PDB file of C-alpha atoms and ligand atoms in Angstrom:
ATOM      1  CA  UNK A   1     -75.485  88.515-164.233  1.00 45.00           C
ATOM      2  CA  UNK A   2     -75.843  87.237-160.693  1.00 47.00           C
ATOM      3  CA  UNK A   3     -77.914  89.279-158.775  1.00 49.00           C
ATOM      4  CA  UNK A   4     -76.892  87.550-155.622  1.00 47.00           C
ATOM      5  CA  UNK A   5     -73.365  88.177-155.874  1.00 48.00           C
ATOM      6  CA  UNK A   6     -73.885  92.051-157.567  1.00 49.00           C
ATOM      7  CA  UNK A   7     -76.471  93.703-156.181  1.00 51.00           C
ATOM      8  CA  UNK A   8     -76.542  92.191-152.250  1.00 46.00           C
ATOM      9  CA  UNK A   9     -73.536  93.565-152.087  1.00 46.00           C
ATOM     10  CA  UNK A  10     -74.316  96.833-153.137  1.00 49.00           C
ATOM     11  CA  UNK A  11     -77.654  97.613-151.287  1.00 47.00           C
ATOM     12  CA  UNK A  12     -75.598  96.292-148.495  1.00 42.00           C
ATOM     13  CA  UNK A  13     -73.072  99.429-148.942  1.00 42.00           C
ATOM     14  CA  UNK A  14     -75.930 101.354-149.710  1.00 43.00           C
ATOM     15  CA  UNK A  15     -77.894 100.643-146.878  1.00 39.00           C
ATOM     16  CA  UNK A  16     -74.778 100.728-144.838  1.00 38.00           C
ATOM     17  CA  UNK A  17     -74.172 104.620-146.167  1.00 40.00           C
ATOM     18  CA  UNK A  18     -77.591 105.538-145.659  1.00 37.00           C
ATOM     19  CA  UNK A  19     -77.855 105.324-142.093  1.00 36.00           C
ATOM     20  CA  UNK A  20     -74.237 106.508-141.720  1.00 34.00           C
ATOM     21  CA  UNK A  21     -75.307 109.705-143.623  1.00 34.00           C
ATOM     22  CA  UNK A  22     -79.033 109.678-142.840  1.00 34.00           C
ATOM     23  CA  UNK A  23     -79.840 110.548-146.360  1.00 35.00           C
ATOM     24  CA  UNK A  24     -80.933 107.287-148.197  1.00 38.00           C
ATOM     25  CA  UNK A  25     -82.967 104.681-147.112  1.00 37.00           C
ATOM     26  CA  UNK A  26     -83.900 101.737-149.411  1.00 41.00           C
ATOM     27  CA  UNK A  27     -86.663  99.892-146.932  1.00 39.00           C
ATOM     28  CA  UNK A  28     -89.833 100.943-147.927  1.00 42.00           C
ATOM     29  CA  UNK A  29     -89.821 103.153-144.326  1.00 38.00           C
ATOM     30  CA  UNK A  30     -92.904 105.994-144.550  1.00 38.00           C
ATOM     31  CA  UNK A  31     -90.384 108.785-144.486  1.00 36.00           C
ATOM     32  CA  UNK A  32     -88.683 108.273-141.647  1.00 36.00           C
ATOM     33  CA  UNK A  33     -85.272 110.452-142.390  1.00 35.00           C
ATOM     34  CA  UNK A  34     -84.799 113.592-140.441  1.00 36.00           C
ATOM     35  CA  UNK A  35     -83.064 115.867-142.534  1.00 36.00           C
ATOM     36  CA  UNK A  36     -82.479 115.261-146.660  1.00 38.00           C
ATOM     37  CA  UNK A  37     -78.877 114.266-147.444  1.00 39.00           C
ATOM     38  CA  UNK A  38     -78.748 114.491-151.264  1.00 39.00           C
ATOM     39  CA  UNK A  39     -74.886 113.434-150.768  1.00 37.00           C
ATOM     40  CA  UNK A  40     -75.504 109.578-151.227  1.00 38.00           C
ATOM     41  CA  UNK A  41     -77.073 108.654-154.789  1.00 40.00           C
ATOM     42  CA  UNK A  42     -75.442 106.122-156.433  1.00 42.00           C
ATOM     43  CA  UNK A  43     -75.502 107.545-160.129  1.00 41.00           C
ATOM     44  CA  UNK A  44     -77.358 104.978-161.619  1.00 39.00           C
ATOM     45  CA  UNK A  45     -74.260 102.616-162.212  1.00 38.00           C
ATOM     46  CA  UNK A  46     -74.672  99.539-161.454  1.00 37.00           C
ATOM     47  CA  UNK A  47     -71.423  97.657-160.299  1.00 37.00           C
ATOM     48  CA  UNK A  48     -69.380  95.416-162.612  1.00 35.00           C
ATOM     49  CA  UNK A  49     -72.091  95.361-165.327  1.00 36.00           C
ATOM     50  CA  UNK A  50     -72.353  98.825-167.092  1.00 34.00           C
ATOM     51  CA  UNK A  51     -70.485  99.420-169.983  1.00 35.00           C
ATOM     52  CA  UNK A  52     -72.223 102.492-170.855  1.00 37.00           C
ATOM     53  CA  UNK A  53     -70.186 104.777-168.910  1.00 36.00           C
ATOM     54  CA  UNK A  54     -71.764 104.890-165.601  1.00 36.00           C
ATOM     55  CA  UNK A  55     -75.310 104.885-166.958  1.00 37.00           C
ATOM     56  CA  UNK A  56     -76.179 108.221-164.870  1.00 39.00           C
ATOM     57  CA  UNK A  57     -75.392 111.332-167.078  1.00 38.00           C
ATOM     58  CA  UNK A  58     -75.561 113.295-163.474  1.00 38.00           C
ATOM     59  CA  UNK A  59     -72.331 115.373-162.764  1.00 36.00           C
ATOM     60  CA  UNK A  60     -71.410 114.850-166.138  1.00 36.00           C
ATOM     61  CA  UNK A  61     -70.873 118.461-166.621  1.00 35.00           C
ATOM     62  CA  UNK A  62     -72.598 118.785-170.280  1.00 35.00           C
ATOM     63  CA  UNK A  63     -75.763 118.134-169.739  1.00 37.00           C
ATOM     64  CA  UNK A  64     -77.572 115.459-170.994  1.00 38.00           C
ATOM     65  CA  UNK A  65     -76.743 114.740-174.698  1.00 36.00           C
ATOM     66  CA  UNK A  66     -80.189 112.907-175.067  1.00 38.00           C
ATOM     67  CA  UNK A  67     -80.741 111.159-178.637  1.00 37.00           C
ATOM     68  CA  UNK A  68     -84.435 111.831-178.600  1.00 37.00           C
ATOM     69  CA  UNK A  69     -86.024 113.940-180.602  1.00 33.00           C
ATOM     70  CA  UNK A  70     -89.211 115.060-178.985  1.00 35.00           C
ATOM     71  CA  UNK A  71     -87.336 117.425-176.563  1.00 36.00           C
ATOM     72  CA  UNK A  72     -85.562 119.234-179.383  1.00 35.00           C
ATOM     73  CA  UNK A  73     -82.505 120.198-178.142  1.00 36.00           C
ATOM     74  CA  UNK A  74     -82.054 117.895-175.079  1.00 42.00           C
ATOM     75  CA  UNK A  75     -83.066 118.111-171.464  1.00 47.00           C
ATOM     76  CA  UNK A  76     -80.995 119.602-168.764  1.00 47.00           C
ATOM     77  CA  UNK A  77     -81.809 116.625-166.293  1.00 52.00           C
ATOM     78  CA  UNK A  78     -79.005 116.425-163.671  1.00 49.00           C
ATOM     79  CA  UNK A  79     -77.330 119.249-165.012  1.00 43.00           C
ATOM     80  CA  UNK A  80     -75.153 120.219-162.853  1.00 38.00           C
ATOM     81  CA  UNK A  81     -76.874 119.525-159.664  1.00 39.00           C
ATOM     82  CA  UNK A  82     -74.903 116.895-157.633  1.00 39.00           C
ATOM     83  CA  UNK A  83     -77.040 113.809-156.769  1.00 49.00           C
ATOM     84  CA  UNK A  84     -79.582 114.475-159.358  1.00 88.00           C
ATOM     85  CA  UNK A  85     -82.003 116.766-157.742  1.00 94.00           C
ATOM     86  CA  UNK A  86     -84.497 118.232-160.117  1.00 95.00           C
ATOM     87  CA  UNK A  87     -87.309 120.461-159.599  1.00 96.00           C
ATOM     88  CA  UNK A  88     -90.773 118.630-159.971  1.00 96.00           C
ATOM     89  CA  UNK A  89     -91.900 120.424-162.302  1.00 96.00           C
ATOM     90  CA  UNK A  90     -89.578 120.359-164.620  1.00 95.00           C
ATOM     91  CA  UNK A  91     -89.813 116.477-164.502  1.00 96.00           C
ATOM     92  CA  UNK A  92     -93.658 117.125-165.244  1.00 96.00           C
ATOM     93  CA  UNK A  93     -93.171 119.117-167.674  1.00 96.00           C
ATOM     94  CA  UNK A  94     -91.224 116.481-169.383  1.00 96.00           C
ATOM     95  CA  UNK A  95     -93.440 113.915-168.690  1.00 96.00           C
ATOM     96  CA  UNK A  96     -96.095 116.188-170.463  1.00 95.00           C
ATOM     97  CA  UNK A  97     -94.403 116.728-173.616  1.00 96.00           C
ATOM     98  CA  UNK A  98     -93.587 113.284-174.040  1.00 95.00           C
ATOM     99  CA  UNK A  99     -97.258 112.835-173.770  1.00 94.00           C
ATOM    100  CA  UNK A 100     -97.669 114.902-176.241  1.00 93.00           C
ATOM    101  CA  UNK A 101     -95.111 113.368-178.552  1.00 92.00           C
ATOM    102  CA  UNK A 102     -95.291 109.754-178.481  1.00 93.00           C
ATOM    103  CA  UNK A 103     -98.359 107.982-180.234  1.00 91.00           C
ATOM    104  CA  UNK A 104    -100.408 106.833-177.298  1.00 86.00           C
ATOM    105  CA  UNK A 105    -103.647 104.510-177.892  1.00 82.00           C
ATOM    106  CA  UNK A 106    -105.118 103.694-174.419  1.00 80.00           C
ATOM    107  CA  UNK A 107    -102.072 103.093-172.783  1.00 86.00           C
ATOM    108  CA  UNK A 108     -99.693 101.952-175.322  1.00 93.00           C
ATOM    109  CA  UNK A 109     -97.157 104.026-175.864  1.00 96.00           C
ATOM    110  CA  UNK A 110     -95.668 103.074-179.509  1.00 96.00           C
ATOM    111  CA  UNK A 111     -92.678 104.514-180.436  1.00 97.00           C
ATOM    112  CA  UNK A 112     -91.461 104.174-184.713  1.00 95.00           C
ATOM    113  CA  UNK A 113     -88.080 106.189-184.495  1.00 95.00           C
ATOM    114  CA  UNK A 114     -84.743 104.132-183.546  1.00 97.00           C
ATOM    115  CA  UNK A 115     -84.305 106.602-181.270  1.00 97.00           C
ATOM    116  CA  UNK A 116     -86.189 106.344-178.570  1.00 97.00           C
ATOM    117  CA  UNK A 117     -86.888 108.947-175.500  1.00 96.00           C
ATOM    118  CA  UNK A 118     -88.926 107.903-172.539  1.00 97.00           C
ATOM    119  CA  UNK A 119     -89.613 109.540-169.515  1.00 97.00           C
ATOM    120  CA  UNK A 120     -89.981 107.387-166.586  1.00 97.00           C
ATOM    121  CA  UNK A 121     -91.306 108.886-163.370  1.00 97.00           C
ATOM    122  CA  UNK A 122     -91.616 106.483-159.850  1.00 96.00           C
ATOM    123  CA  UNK A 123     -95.150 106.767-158.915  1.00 95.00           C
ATOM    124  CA  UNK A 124     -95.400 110.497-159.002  1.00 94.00           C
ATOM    125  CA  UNK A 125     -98.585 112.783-158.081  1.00 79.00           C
ATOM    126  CA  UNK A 126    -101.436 111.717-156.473  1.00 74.00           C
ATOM    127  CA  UNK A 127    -102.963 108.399-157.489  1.00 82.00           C
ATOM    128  CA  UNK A 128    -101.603 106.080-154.345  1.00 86.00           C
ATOM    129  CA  UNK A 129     -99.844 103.125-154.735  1.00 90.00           C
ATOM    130  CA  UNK A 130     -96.713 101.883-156.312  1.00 93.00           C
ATOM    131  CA  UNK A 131     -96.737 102.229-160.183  1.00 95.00           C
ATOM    132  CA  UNK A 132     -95.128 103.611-163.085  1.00 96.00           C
ATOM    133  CA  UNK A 133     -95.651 106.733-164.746  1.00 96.00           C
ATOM    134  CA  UNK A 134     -94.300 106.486-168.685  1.00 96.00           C
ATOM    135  CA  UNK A 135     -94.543 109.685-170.659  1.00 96.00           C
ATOM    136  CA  UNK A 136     -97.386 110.971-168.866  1.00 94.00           C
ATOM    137  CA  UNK A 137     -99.108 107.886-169.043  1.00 92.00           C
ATOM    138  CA  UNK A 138    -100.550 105.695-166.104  1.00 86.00           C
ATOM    139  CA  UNK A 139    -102.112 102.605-166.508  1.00 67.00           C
ATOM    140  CA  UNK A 140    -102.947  99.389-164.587  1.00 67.00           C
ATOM    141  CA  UNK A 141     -99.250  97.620-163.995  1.00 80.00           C
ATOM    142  CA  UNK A 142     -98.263 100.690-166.277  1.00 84.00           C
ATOM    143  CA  UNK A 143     -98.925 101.598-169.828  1.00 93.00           C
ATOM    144  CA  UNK A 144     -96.984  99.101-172.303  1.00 96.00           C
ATOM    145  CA  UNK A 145     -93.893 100.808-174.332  1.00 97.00           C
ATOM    146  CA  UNK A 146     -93.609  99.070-177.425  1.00 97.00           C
ATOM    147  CA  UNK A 147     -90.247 100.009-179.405  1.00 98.00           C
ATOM    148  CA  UNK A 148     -89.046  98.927-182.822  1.00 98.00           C
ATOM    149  CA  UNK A 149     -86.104  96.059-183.068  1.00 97.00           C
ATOM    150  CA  UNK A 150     -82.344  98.019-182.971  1.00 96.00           C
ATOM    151  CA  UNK A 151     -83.215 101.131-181.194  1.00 98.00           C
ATOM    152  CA  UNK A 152     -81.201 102.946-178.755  1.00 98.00           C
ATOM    153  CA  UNK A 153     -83.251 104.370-175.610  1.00 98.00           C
ATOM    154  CA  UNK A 154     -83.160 107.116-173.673  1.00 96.00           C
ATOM    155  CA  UNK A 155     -84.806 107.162-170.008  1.00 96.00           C
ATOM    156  CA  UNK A 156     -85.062 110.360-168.049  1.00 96.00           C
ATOM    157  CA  UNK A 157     -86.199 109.306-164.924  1.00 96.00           C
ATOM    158  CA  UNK A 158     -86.834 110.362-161.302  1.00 97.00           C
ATOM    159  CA  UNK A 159     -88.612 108.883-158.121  1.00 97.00           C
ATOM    160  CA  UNK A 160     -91.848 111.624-157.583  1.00 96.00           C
ATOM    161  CA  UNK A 161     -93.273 109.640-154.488  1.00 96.00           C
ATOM    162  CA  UNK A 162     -92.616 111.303-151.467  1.00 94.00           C
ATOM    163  CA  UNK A 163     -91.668 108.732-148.720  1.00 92.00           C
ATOM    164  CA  UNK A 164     -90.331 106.201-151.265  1.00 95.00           C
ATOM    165  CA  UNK A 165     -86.809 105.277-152.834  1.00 96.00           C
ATOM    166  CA  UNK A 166     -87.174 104.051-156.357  1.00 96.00           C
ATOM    167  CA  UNK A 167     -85.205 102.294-159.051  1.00 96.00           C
ATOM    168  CA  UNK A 168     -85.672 101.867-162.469  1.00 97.00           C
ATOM    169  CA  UNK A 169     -84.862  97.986-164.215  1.00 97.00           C
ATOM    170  CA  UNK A 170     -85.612  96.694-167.520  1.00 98.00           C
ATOM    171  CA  UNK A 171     -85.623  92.837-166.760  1.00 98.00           C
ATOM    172  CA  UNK A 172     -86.563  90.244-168.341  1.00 98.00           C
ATOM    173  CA  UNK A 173     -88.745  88.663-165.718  1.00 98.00           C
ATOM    174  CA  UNK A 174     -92.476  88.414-166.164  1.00 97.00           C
ATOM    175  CA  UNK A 175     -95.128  89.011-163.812  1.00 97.00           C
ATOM    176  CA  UNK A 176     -95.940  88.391-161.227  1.00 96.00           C
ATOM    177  CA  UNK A 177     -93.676  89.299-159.027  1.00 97.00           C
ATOM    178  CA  UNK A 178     -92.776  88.504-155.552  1.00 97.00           C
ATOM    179  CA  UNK A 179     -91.193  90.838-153.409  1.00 97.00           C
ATOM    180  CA  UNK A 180     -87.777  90.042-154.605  1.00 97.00           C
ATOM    181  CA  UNK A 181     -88.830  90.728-158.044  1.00 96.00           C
ATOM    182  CA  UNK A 182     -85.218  91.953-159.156  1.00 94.00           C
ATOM    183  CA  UNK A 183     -83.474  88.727-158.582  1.00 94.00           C
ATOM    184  CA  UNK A 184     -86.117  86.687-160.798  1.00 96.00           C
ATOM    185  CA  UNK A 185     -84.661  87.636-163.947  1.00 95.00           C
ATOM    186  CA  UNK A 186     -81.481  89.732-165.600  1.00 97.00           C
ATOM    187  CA  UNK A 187     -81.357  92.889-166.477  1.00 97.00           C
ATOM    188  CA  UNK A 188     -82.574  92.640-170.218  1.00 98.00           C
ATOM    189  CA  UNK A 189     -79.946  95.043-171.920  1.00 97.00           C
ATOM    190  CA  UNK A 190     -76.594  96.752-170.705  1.00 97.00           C
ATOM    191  CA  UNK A 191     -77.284  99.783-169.019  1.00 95.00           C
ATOM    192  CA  UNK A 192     -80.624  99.273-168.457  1.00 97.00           C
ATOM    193  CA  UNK A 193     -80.672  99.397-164.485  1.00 96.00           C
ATOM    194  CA  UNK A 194     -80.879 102.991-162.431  1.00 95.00           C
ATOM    195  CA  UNK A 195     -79.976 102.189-158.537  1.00 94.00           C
ATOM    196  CA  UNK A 196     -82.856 103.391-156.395  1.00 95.00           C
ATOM    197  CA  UNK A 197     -82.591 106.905-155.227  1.00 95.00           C
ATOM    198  CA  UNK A 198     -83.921 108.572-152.366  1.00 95.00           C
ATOM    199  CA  UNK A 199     -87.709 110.035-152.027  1.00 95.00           C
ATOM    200  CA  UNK A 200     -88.288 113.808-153.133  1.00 96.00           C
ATOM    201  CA  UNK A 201     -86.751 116.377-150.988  1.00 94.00           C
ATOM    202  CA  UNK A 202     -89.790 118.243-151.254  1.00 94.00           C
ATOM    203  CA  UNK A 203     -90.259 119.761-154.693  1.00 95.00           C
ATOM    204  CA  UNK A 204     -86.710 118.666-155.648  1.00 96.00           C
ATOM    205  CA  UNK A 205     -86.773 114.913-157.160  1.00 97.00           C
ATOM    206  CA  UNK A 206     -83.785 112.621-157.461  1.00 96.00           C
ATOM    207  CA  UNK A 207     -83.745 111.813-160.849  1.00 96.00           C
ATOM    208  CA  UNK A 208     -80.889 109.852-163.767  1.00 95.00           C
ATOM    209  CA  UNK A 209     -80.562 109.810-167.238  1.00 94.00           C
ATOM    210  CA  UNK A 210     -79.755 106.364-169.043  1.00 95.00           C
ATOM    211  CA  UNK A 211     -79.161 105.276-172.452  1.00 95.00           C
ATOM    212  CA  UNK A 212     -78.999 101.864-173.790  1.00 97.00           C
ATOM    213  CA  UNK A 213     -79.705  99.043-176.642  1.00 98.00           C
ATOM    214  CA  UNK A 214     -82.950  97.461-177.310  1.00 98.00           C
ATOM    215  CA  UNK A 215     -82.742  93.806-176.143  1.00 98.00           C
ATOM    216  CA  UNK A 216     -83.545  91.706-179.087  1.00 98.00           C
ATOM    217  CA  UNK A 217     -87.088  91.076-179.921  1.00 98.00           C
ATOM    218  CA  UNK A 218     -89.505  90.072-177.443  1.00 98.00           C
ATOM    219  CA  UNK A 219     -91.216  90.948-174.466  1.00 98.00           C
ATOM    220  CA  UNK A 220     -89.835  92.387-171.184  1.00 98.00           C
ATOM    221  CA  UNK A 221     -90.646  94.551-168.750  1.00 98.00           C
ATOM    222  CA  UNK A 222     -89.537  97.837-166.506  1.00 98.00           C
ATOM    223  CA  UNK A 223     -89.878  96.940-162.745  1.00 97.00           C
ATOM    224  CA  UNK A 224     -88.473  99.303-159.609  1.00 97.00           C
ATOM    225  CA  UNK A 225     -85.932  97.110-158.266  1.00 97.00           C
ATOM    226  CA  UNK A 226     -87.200  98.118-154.848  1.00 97.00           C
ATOM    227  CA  UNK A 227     -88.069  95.106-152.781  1.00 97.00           C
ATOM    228  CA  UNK A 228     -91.802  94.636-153.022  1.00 97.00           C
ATOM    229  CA  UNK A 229     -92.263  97.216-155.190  1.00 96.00           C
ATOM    230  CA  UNK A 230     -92.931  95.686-158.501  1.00 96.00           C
ATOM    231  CA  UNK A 231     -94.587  93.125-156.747  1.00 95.00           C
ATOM    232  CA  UNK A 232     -97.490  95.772-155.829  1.00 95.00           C
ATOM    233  CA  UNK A 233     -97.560  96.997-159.157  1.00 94.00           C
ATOM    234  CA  UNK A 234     -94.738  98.942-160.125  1.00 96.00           C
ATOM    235  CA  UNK A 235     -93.715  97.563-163.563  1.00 96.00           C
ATOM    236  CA  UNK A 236     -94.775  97.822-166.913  1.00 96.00           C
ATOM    237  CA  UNK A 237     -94.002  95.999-170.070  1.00 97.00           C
ATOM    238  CA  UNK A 238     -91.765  97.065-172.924  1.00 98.00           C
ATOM    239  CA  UNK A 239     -92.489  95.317-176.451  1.00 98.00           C
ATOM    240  CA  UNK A 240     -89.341  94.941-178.747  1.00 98.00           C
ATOM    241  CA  UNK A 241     -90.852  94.294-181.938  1.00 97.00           C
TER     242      UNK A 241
HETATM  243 CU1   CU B   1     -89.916 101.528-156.214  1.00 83.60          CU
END
């Protein structure tokens, strides 16, 4: 995948839509919009590449058929809600039963089933900074996920950090990063990219379900395609073992 051709493009309509709309901004501006304008999310689909039917479950009008099984009976994320708005709390309160679920030590998050549900939150709460929040685990560049060889994951995930637009991207790029972090390697599976969405609308998060493949064995990493973003410490690395 060529970044250059794929994604300038896109940020360019993005960009181009956001301050036509005034609802989505994807410099890293202090929260500079007027007035929230959940019209313009992207979905999660990334152009040309996804074959995993649009990668966002938002809009898709069932709810979020998730293949995990630590929510027991699926999540409601997006449900319903055009551009993925979804109460904080109810993105905590994911966050805090995946804690609960997955077999933490420090901040390694180790996961034995094939199926594999992980809840990604941009930078949410109150710890400053750019960094990833993984099943209710924090950690310095973010805890490590480590996932067995063949399993099919499931990312709920939403941008908690008021003032900034996040993305979610499993590349396979190693740190460090410079600012342009997203073109330094390819996205490491099919599916495995989330467009960056707008900041919170105040309690209300933008959030996106994907599901994809485990890349074959090795060693990659979850960045927030955001320029600069993984560069200050918004990634985290995913084991495929
Ligand atoms: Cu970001």
């Amino acid at each position: 995948m060529n970044w250059t051709k794929v994604l300038v493009p896109v940020l360019a309509v993005l960009i181009g839509a956001g301050a036509g709309a005034g609802g989505l901004a994807l410099a890293d501006t202090h929260g500079a919009r007027s007035s929230p304008s959940p019209a313009v999310v992207p979905g999660g689909s990334r152009a040309g590449s996804n074959t995993q039917g649009g990668g966002s479950m938002m809009g898709s009008g069932g709810g979020t058929a998730r293949g995990g099984s630590m929510m027991g009976g699926g999540s409601d994320i997006a449900h319903g809600a055009p551009g993925g708005l979804v109460p904080a709390s109810r993105m905590e309160a994911l966050a805090a039963d995946a804690r609960r679920s997955v077999d933490h030590t420090g901040s390694t998050l180790v996961y034995r089933s094939q199926q594999v549900a992980l809840v990604a939150l941009g930078a949410p709460g109150s710890r400053p900074g750019m960094y990833w929040q993984l099943d209710g685990v924090d950690g310095p560049g973010g805890p490590t996920v480590s996932v067995p060889a063949g399993a099919t994951l499931a990312v709920d995930f939403a941008d908690g950090d008021p003032g900034h637009p996040h993305g979610f991207e499993l590349t396979t790029a190693a740190p460090p990063y410079g600012r342009m972090a997203m073109m330094a390697g390819k996205v490491a599976a099919p599916g495995a990219f989330i467009m960056p969405v707008p900041a919170p609308d105040g309690n209300l998060w933008y959030a996106a379900t994907i599901r994809f493949r485990a890349p074959p064995a090795g060693t990659y990493y979850i960045i927030c395609p955001v320029p600069g973003h993984a560069q200050q410490g918004m990634w985290a690395k995913v084991v495929v073992r």
